[in-house]
Amino acid sequence: MPQISQLRRFAVPITGTAMVAGMLLIGSPASAVQSQFNFSTSCQAKALITVDKVTTSFVTVDAPTSVAPGETFTIRMQSNGQSFPNSDSGATTTNLSRLKNDFDVPANATFISAAIVPGTSFNLENVAPSVIRINEAGSPDAAGPYLRISGNNEVIGNSPSTSTNSEGGIRAPKTKKNLDGSTNTNGDSWFRMPAIDITMIAGASGVIQPKVRTAGDAATYGNDKNFNTQLAKASLLGTQWAPTRCTPRDAKGSALNAGAGPLATISIASAPVDVETTTSLSVPATAITGNAVDLTATVAPNNAVGTVQFKSNGTAIGSPVTVTGGVATLSHAFDVAGAQSVTADFTAGAGFVSSSAAAQTVTVSDPAPVDVETTTSLSVPATAITGSAVDLTATVAPNNAVGTVQFKSNGTAIGSPVTVTGGVATLSHAFDVAGAQSVTADFTAGAGFVSSSASAQTVTVSDPAPVDKATKTVLSVQGEAKVGLPVDLFATVSEDPSDALVPSGGTVQFKIGGVDQGAPVAVVDGVAKLPHVFGAEGTFAVTAVFSGSGVFTSSTAESVDVNVTVPTPSDVESSTSLTAPSSAKVGTSVQLKAVVSSSGATSGTVQFFDGTTPIGAAVDVVGGQAVLSHTFTTTGNHSITAVYSGAQGVTGSTSTASVVNVGNGGGDFGSLGSLSLPFGS
């Protein structure tokens, strides 16, 4: 594929008045101030050649200039619009995909959420943009230090879902519209990544500064962790791909510029007064003397620090409990029956105001004097099939017992506890592993009854019987042969209809005119071969019958007619030459061509072979040539030959082998004429 000396076209940014006309932001967070931070971006696009380009970028930030400690606030950020050309240098740009922007999670604040702002993107398709929190490896992580705008995290690198030679994620297609809705006359296609809202709770002091991702490897020029990456696709003598990576710097060899610093600064103001709190109390309506119950106090806001002292009828119970995440819980057993008035007093730490919860009543009673003994028995099937549900039944006596039954298999709980009704609890369960399963049933009694367990019962679980696979048998036989000269009869057996599996076992019985020829031939890797010599001239119908093997069923090939003629001293000798590519890709069709040299070679057939395995059916010779389009399915060196059958008055011949080196599929970048770079011109 010819190479173009340089990549001449890059993405053009929206700047100046075009930015104002094409503004896509819908509103701003409450009390926010909008600012625009401009900086230079150096981008590297890698194909068979590498191109470096410096562009002008900006990020628009809507955020308050200051917040109070503990205040919830929102930062809105959006990168500038971009464009890519229709074509350049003979290459036609197809689209950009796998678009990504990475930002830092700002420090000195607690992250709450991040969301795409509806209606703020332009000309994006394929996968809807989303924002996720990621770790250094680019994987989703609730505690990760970065926020990523992408489509399903499908990017060119630094993600569990990456590719540099296939479309994915957010895609920017061709369009004739500018950002302001007007019609584009220069052929450029415009797009813009959406804005995101980041909601946070301010810390105690300091400043909060949103930034693009530049920490660690993200600061390295041309790295997959760069804050902005994308994948350009173009067409010129095939598909061309160019992964592009951008960092804030003034030139390829320069250090990071101001674009790696704060995009905006939000000051955390000193709190003039302590924060008011409210305390609420949750207790059970009833309790039994001697049995512990949970008393829970909830303090708002949930970052309040301090302790809660629980009281019953005005008397402190237990020690003060530290508030964690706005909650303090005391496990307490009342020792006297009667109505208990429970309260909770929050004693605040520094920065907060103490508060108390309204009293709640717990009615405490003594336990029932004697619980009724129970017995539990278990009924299970003797056998089961993996994946097919069977009933496991526990019977509890007496039949008025209340409670639940937990079934277990080999000591592990299966399903949720089943409520006992009329003395019976039944679980429909499908075992997923073959073997002996020891099933038990534990009855957990309700009030007034005693728990009990059933003796273990064994269920022998087996896998379902394998499903037979239909096969198809295909003959590969030359259409022409000579009396007394050997020819090879080939039969290929595979799964029907998918060809996904081939048997290695079983036999093929070859037949001519319905009569068995020789002994059955063993099938190896889906192929059986029988050398045969025709003893008389004429047209003979050849077929083959596969015996079946294991889960593979038997099948019979459609018959193939072979025209057999008597060789004569006047037969003209032939020679066969083979033309095949020296290399090929898996999944990509190539052409195999056999040329038969002989004055009488106007008929007959050519059978192509990959090693000793026939490739498809025999191909008719037309004008001295036979051509076959073939797609290789495995990598490695493939030895290809072509065998000419001969014809009336012409002898058969075999070509010299040609080796085709087959590699994995994929495009190259030798002729890429147009790429897109983000953020500026």
PDB file of N, CA, C and O in Angstrom, residues 467-494:
ATOM      1  N   VAL A 467     -26.030 -33.779  23.631  1.00  0.00           N
ATOM      2  CA  VAL A 467     -26.930 -33.656  22.470  1.00  0.00           C
ATOM      3  C   VAL A 467     -26.168 -34.028  21.196  1.00  0.00           C
ATOM      4  O   VAL A 467     -25.054 -33.553  20.963  1.00  0.00           O
ATOM      5  N   ASP A 468     -26.781 -34.941  20.423  1.00  0.00           N
ATOM      6  CA  ASP A 468     -26.153 -35.331  19.161  1.00  0.00           C
ATOM      7  C   ASP A 468     -26.004 -34.132  18.238  1.00  0.00           C
ATOM      8  O   ASP A 468     -26.849 -33.231  18.219  1.00  0.00           O
ATOM      9  N   LYS A 469     -24.912 -34.125  17.453  1.00  0.00           N
ATOM     10  CA  LYS A 469     -24.642 -33.052  16.505  1.00  0.00           C
ATOM     11  C   LYS A 469     -24.765 -33.599  15.083  1.00  0.00           C
ATOM     12  O   LYS A 469     -24.116 -34.589  14.730  1.00  0.00           O
ATOM     13  N   ALA A 470     -25.614 -32.970  14.293  1.00  0.00           N
ATOM     14  CA  ALA A 470     -25.779 -33.369  12.896  1.00  0.00           C
ATOM     15  C   ALA A 470     -24.501 -33.051  12.119  1.00  0.00           C
ATOM     16  O   ALA A 470     -23.773 -32.110  12.444  1.00  0.00           O
ATOM     17  N   THR A 471     -24.207 -33.850  11.097  1.00  0.00           N
ATOM     18  CA  THR A 471     -23.015 -33.627  10.277  1.00  0.00           C
ATOM     19  C   THR A 471     -23.400 -33.522   8.808  1.00  0.00           C
ATOM     20  O   THR A 471     -24.516 -33.862   8.407  1.00  0.00           O
ATOM     21  N   LYS A 472     -22.443 -33.037   8.030  1.00  0.00           N
ATOM     22  CA  LYS A 472     -22.590 -33.078   6.575  1.00  0.00           C
ATOM     23  C   LYS A 472     -21.272 -33.583   5.991  1.00  0.00           C
ATOM     24  O   LYS A 472     -20.189 -33.275   6.505  1.00  0.00           O
ATOM     25  N   THR A 473     -21.386 -34.400   4.977  1.00  0.00           N
ATOM     26  CA  THR A 473     -20.212 -34.966   4.314  1.00  0.00           C
ATOM     27  C   THR A 473     -20.149 -34.427   2.890  1.00  0.00           C
ATOM     28  O   THR A 473     -21.156 -34.455   2.165  1.00  0.00           O
ATOM     29  N   VAL A 474     -18.989 -33.893   2.502  1.00  0.00           N
ATOM     30  CA  VAL A 474     -18.823 -33.282   1.182  1.00  0.00           C
ATOM     31  C   VAL A 474     -17.677 -33.989   0.458  1.00  0.00           C
ATOM     32  O   VAL A 474     -16.596 -34.174   1.016  1.00  0.00           O
ATOM     33  N   LEU A 475     -17.939 -34.398  -0.796  1.00  0.00           N
ATOM     34  CA  LEU A 475     -16.920 -35.060  -1.618  1.00  0.00           C
ATOM     35  C   LEU A 475     -16.070 -34.032  -2.350  1.00  0.00           C
ATOM     36  O   LEU A 475     -16.586 -33.013  -2.832  1.00  0.00           O
ATOM     37  N   SER A 476     -14.764 -34.276  -2.428  1.00  0.00           N
ATOM     38  CA  SER A 476     -13.859 -33.506  -3.279  1.00  0.00           C
ATOM     39  C   SER A 476     -13.214 -34.503  -4.240  1.00  0.00           C
ATOM     40  O   SER A 476     -12.287 -35.230  -3.873  1.00  0.00           O
ATOM     41  N   VAL A 477     -13.740 -34.579  -5.463  1.00  0.00           N
ATOM     42  CA  VAL A 477     -13.289 -35.559  -6.460  1.00  0.00           C
ATOM     43  C   VAL A 477     -13.126 -34.848  -7.796  1.00  0.00           C
ATOM     44  O   VAL A 477     -13.980 -34.036  -8.189  1.00  0.00           O
ATOM     45  N   GLN A 478     -12.039 -35.122  -8.498  1.00  0.00           N
ATOM     46  CA  GLN A 478     -11.853 -34.540  -9.823  1.00  0.00           C
ATOM     47  C   GLN A 478     -12.902 -35.090 -10.800  1.00  0.00           C
ATOM     48  O   GLN A 478     -13.296 -36.249 -10.736  1.00  0.00           O
ATOM     49  N   GLY A 479     -13.331 -34.206 -11.691  1.00  0.00           N
ATOM     50  CA  GLY A 479     -14.368 -34.613 -12.636  1.00  0.00           C
ATOM     51  C   GLY A 479     -13.849 -35.447 -13.796  1.00  0.00           C
ATOM     52  O   GLY A 479     -14.642 -36.046 -14.524  1.00  0.00           O
ATOM     53  N   GLU A 480     -12.529 -35.491 -13.985  1.00  0.00           N
ATOM     54  CA  GLU A 480     -11.936 -36.250 -15.085  1.00  0.00           C
ATOM     55  C   GLU A 480     -10.902 -37.223 -14.525  1.00  0.00           C
ATOM     56  O   GLU A 480     -10.206 -36.904 -13.549  1.00  0.00           O
ATOM     57  N   ALA A 481     -10.778 -38.417 -15.121  1.00  0.00           N
ATOM     58  CA  ALA A 481      -9.777 -39.396 -14.704  1.00  0.00           C
ATOM     59  C   ALA A 481      -9.412 -40.270 -15.907  1.00  0.00           C
ATOM     60  O   ALA A 481     -10.114 -40.292 -16.927  1.00  0.00           O
ATOM     61  N   LYS A 482      -8.294 -40.987 -15.771  1.00  0.00           N
ATOM     62  CA  LYS A 482      -7.816 -41.903 -16.814  1.00  0.00           C
ATOM     63  C   LYS A 482      -7.859 -43.337 -16.298  1.00  0.00           C
ATOM     64  O   LYS A 482      -7.562 -43.601 -15.123  1.00  0.00           O
ATOM     65  N   VAL A 483      -8.238 -44.246 -17.187  1.00  0.00           N
ATOM     66  CA  VAL A 483      -8.253 -45.676 -16.847  1.00  0.00           C
ATOM     67  C   VAL A 483      -6.832 -46.102 -16.456  1.00  0.00           C
ATOM     68  O   VAL A 483      -5.871 -45.815 -17.176  1.00  0.00           O
ATOM     69  N   GLY A 484      -6.740 -46.759 -15.283  1.00  0.00           N
ATOM     70  CA  GLY A 484      -5.468 -47.291 -14.846  1.00  0.00           C
ATOM     71  C   GLY A 484      -4.561 -46.307 -14.131  1.00  0.00           C
ATOM     72  O   GLY A 484      -3.511 -46.698 -13.638  1.00  0.00           O
ATOM     73  N   LEU A 485      -4.952 -45.026 -14.081  1.00  0.00           N
ATOM     74  CA  LEU A 485      -4.115 -44.035 -13.399  1.00  0.00           C
ATOM     75  C   LEU A 485      -4.761 -43.665 -12.065  1.00  0.00           C
ATOM     76  O   LEU A 485      -5.960 -43.415 -12.000  1.00  0.00           O
ATOM     77  N   PRO A 486      -3.973 -43.602 -10.967  1.00  0.00           N
ATOM     78  CA  PRO A 486      -4.562 -43.367  -9.640  1.00  0.00           C
ATOM     79  C   PRO A 486      -5.094 -41.932  -9.499  1.00  0.00           C
ATOM     80  O   PRO A 486      -4.509 -40.982 -10.010  1.00  0.00           O
ATOM     81  N   VAL A 487      -6.202 -41.830  -8.777  1.00  0.00           N
ATOM     82  CA  VAL A 487      -6.753 -40.537  -8.373  1.00  0.00           C
ATOM     83  C   VAL A 487      -7.101 -40.642  -6.887  1.00  0.00           C
ATOM     84  O   VAL A 487      -7.298 -41.743  -6.374  1.00  0.00           O
ATOM     85  N   ASP A 488      -7.190 -39.504  -6.210  1.00  0.00           N
ATOM     86  CA  ASP A 488      -7.554 -39.470  -4.795  1.00  0.00           C
ATOM     87  C   ASP A 488      -8.998 -39.033  -4.634  1.00  0.00           C
ATOM     88  O   ASP A 488      -9.430 -38.044  -5.241  1.00  0.00           O
ATOM     89  N   LEU A 489      -9.741 -39.799  -3.808  1.00  0.00           N
ATOM     90  CA  LEU A 489     -11.113 -39.436  -3.457  1.00  0.00           C
ATOM     91  C   LEU A 489     -11.072 -38.883  -2.035  1.00  0.00           C
ATOM     92  O   LEU A 489     -10.598 -39.543  -1.120  1.00  0.00           O
ATOM     93  N   PHE A 490     -11.552 -37.654  -1.856  1.00  0.00           N
ATOM     94  CA  PHE A 490     -11.551 -36.996  -0.543  1.00  0.00           C
ATOM     95  C   PHE A 490     -12.979 -36.805  -0.050  1.00  0.00           C
ATOM     96  O   PHE A 490     -13.861 -36.447  -0.832  1.00  0.00           O
ATOM     97  N   ALA A 491     -13.192 -37.019   1.259  1.00  0.00           N
ATOM     98  CA  ALA A 491     -14.479 -36.701   1.898  1.00  0.00           C
ATOM     99  C   ALA A 491     -14.180 -35.834   3.121  1.00  0.00           C
ATOM    100  O   ALA A 491     -13.333 -36.175   3.940  1.00  0.00           O
ATOM    101  N   THR A 492     -14.874 -34.679   3.227  1.00  0.00           N
ATOM    102  CA  THR A 492     -14.716 -33.763   4.353  1.00  0.00           C
ATOM    103  C   THR A 492     -15.985 -33.792   5.199  1.00  0.00           C
ATOM    104  O   THR A 492     -17.080 -33.580   4.679  1.00  0.00           O
ATOM    105  N   VAL A 493     -15.846 -34.059   6.514  1.00  0.00           N
ATOM    106  CA  VAL A 493     -16.997 -34.169   7.419  1.00  0.00           C
ATOM    107  C   VAL A 493     -16.932 -33.012   8.414  1.00  0.00           C
ATOM    108  O   VAL A 493     -15.884 -32.747   9.007  1.00  0.00           O
ATOM    109  N   SER A 494     -18.073 -32.308   8.623  1.00  0.00           N
ATOM    110  CA  SER A 494     -18.131 -31.202   9.583  1.00  0.00           C
ATOM    111  C   SER A 494     -19.528 -31.097  10.161  1.00  0.00           C
ATOM    112  O   SER A 494     -20.472 -31.728   9.661  1.00  0.00           O
TER     113      SER A 494
END
